[in-house]
Short mmCIF file of C-alpha atoms in Angstrom, two decimals:
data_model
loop_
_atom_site.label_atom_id
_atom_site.label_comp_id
_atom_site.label_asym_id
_atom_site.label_seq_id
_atom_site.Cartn_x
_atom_site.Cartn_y
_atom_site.Cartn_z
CA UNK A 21 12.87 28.69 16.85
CA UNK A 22 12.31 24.97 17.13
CA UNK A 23 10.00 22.48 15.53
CA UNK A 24 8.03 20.70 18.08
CA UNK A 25 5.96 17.91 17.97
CA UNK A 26 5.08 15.52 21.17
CA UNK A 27 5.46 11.64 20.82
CA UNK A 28 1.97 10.79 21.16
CA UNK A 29 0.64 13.79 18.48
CA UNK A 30 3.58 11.75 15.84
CA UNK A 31 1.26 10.29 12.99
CA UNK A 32 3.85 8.11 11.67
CA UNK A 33 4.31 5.98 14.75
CA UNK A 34 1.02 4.68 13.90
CA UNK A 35 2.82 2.50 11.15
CA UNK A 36 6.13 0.96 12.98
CA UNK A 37 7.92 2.13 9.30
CA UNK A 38 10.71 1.68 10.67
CA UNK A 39 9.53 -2.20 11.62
CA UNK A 40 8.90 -3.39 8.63
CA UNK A 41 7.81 -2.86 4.78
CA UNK A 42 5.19 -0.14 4.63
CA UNK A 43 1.87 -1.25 2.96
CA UNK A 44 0.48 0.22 0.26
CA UNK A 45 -2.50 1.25 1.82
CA UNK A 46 -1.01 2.83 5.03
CA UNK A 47 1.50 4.54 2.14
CA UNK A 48 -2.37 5.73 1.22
CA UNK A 49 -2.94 6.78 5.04
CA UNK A 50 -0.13 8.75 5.71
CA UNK A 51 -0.29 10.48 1.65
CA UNK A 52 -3.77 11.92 2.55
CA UNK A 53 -2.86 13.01 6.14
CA UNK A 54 0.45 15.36 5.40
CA UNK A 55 -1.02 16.68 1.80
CA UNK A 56 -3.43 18.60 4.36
CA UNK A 57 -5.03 20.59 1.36
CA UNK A 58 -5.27 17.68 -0.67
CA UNK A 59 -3.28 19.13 -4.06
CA UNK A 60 -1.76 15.95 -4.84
CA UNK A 61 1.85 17.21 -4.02
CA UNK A 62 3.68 17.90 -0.48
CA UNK A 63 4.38 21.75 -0.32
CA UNK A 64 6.88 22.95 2.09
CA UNK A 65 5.03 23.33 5.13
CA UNK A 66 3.32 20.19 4.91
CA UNK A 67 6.97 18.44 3.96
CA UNK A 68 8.17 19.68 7.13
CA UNK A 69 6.00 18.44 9.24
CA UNK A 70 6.43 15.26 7.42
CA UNK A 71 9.48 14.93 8.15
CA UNK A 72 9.65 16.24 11.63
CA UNK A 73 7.50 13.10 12.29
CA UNK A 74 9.90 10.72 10.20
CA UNK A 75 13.11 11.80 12.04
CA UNK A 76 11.51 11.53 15.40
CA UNK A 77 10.39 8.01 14.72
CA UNK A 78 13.76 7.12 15.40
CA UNK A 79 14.55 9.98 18.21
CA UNK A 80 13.03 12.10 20.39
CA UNK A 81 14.76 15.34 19.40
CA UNK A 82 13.88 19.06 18.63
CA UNK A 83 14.54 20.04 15.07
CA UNK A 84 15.53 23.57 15.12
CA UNK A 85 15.19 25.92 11.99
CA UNK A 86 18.78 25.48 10.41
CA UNK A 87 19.03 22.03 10.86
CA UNK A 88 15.43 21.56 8.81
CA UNK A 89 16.74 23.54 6.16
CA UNK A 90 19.18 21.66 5.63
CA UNK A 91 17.19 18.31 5.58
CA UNK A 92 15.14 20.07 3.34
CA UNK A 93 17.29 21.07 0.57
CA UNK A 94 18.81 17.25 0.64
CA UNK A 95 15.25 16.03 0.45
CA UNK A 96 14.93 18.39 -2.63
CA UNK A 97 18.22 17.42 -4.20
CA UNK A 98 17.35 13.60 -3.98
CA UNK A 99 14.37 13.32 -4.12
CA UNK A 100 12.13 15.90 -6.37
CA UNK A 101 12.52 14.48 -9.50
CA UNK A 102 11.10 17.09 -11.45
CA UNK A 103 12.97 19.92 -9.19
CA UNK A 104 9.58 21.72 -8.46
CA UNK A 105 10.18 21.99 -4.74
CA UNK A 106 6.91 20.05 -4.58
CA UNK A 107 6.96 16.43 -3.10
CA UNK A 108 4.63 14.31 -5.20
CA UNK A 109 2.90 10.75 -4.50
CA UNK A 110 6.38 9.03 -6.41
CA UNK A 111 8.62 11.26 -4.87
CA UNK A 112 7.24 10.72 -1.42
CA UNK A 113 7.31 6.57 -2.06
CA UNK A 114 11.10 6.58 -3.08
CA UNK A 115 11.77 8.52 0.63
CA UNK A 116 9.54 6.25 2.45
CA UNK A 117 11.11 3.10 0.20
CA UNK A 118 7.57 1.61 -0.24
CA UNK A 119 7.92 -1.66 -2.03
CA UNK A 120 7.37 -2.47 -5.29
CA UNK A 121 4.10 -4.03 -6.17
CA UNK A 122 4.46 -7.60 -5.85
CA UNK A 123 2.04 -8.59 -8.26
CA UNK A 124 3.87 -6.34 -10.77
CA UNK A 125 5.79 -9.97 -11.96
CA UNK A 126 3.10 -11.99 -12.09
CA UNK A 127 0.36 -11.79 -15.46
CA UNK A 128 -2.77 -11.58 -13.84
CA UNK A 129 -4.62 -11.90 -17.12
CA UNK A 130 -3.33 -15.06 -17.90
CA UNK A 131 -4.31 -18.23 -16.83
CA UNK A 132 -2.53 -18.80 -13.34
CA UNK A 133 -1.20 -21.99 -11.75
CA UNK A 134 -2.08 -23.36 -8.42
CA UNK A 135 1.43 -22.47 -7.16
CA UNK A 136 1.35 -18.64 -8.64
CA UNK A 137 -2.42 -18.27 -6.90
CA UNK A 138 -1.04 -19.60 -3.82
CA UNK A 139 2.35 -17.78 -3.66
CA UNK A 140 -0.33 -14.45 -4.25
CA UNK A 141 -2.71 -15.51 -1.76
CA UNK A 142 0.16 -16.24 0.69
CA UNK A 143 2.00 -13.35 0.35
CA UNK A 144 -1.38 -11.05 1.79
CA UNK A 145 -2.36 -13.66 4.01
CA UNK A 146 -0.30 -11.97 6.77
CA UNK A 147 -1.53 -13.62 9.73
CA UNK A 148 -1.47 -17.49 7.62
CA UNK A 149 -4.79 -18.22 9.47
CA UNK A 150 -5.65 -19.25 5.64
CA UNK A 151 -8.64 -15.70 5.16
CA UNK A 152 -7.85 -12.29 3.86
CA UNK A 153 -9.54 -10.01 5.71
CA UNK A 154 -9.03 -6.11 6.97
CA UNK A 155 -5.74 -4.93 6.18
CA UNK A 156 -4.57 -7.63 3.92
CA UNK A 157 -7.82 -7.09 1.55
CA UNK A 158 -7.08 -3.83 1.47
CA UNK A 159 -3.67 -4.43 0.48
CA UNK A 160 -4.56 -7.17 -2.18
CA UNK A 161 -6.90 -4.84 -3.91
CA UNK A 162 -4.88 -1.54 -3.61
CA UNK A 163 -1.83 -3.80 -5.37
CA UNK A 164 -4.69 -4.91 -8.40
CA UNK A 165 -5.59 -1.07 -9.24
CA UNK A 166 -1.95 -0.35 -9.06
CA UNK A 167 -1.23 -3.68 -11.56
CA UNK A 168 -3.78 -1.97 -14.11
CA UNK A 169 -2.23 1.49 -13.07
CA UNK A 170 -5.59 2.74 -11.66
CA UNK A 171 -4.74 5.24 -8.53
CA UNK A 172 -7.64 4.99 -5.93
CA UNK A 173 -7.82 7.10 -2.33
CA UNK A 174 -8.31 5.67 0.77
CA UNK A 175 -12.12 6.28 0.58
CA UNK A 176 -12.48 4.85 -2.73
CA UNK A 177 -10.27 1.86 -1.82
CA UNK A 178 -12.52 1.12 1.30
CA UNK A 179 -15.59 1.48 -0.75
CA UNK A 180 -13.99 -1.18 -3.53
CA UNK A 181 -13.01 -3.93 -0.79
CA UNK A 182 -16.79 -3.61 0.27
CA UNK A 183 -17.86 -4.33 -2.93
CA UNK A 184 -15.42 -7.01 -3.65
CA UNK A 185 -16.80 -8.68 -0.22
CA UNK A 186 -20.41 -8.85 -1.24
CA UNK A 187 -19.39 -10.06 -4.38
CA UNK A 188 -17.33 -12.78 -3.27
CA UNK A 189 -17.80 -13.48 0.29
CA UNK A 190 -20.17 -16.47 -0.56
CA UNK A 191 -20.99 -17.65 3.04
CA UNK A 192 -20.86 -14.02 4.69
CA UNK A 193 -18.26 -14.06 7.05
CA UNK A 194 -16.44 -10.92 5.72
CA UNK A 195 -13.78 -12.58 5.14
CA UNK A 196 -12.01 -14.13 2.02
CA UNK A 197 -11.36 -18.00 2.05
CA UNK A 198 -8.30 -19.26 -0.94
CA UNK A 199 -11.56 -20.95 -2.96
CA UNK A 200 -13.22 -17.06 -2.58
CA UNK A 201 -10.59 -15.47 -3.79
CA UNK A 202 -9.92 -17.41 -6.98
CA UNK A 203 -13.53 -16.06 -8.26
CA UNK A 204 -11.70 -12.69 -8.50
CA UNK A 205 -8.79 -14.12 -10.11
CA UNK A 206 -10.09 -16.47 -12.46
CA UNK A 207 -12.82 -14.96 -14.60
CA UNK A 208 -13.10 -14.56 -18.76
CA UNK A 209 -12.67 -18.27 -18.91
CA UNK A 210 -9.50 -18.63 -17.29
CA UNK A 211 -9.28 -21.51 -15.06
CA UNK A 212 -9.46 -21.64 -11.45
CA UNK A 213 -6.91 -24.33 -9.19
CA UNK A 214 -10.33 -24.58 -7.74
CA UNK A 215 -11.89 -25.95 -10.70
CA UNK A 216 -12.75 -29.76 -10.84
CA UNK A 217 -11.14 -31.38 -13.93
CA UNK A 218 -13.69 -32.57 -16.64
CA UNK A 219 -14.46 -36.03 -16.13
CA UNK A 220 -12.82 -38.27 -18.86
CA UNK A 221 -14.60 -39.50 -21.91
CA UNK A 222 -12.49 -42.38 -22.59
CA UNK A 223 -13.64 -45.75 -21.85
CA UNK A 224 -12.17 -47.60 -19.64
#
């Protein structure tokens, strides 16, 4: 018996993964859509069809029974940590290779530069049109809950960046200008790039 899946029904090819470095919220995406009863781990059935999808990213083949045994018990062997023949949320990052956070080396909680803030800001600014929006919000925020090792769904992500819009979006556009996105950074009296400098008190 053969596995089976046509090109267009593929879930994966929604991301390109094999394009470029997968994003921690379509990491989010694709989680949620293969742990179908949502138990917080991959159980066989739902592995399999996970990969099924992965391989045929790359080709258009039919995976027949033996041969996904055999990708399974590799998968198990290098991959389940904890040798539960359950695929958890870590487990499932190391086979995708999902990048490390990036703002994992920087100290958010300290007072920042103007070159850290705009090596962050430029780093999610995907397009460089000079606005996080979309995507690269999503991103940006998903990557702060992970600094502070809060874990978030999709849903609750979503609902966050909509908050963190109205809070910061000062001129409504939905979108989030370099000067808008240091009020997120730079709170608790740390000091913004933004920030004019105190006018002297010496006399001249």
């Amino acid at each position: 018996m053969a596995k089976i899946l046509p090109v267009e029904e593929n879930f994966l090819l929604k991301f390109k993964i094999q394009n470029k470095p997968l994003t921690y919220p379509n990491f989010l995406r694709i989680w949620e859509y293969y742990d179908s009863d949502s138990s917080g781990r991959l159980e066989r059935s739902e592995l399999e069809s996970f990969m099924t999808d992965l391989i045929r990213t790359n080709r258009n083949i039919v995976i027949k029974t033996k041969e996904m045994d055999q990708i399974m018990d590799e998968i198990y062997e290098h991959f389940d940590e904890n040798q539960n023949k359950l695929i958890e949320q870590d487990e499932l990052k190391l086979i995708l290779q999902v990048p490390v956070n990036f703002l994992d080396h920087i100290e958010l909680y300290k007072n920042l530069n103007k070159r850290e803030f705009s090596e962050i800001f430029e780093h999610y600014d995907r397009d460089k049109d000079g606005f996080l929006e979309g995507e690269e919000l999503l991103e940006i925020v998903s990557d702060m809950m992970r600094k502070v090792e809060i874990d978030l769904t999709m849903e609750q992500l979503e609902s966050l960046v909509e908050k963190v819009i109205r809070v910061i979006d000062i001129n409504f556009d939905g979108k989030i200008s370099k000067r808008e996105l240091s009020d997120l950074f730079f709170t608790s009296g740390q000091i913004s790039p933004f920030q004019e400098p105190e006018p002297s008190t010496s006399d001249t």
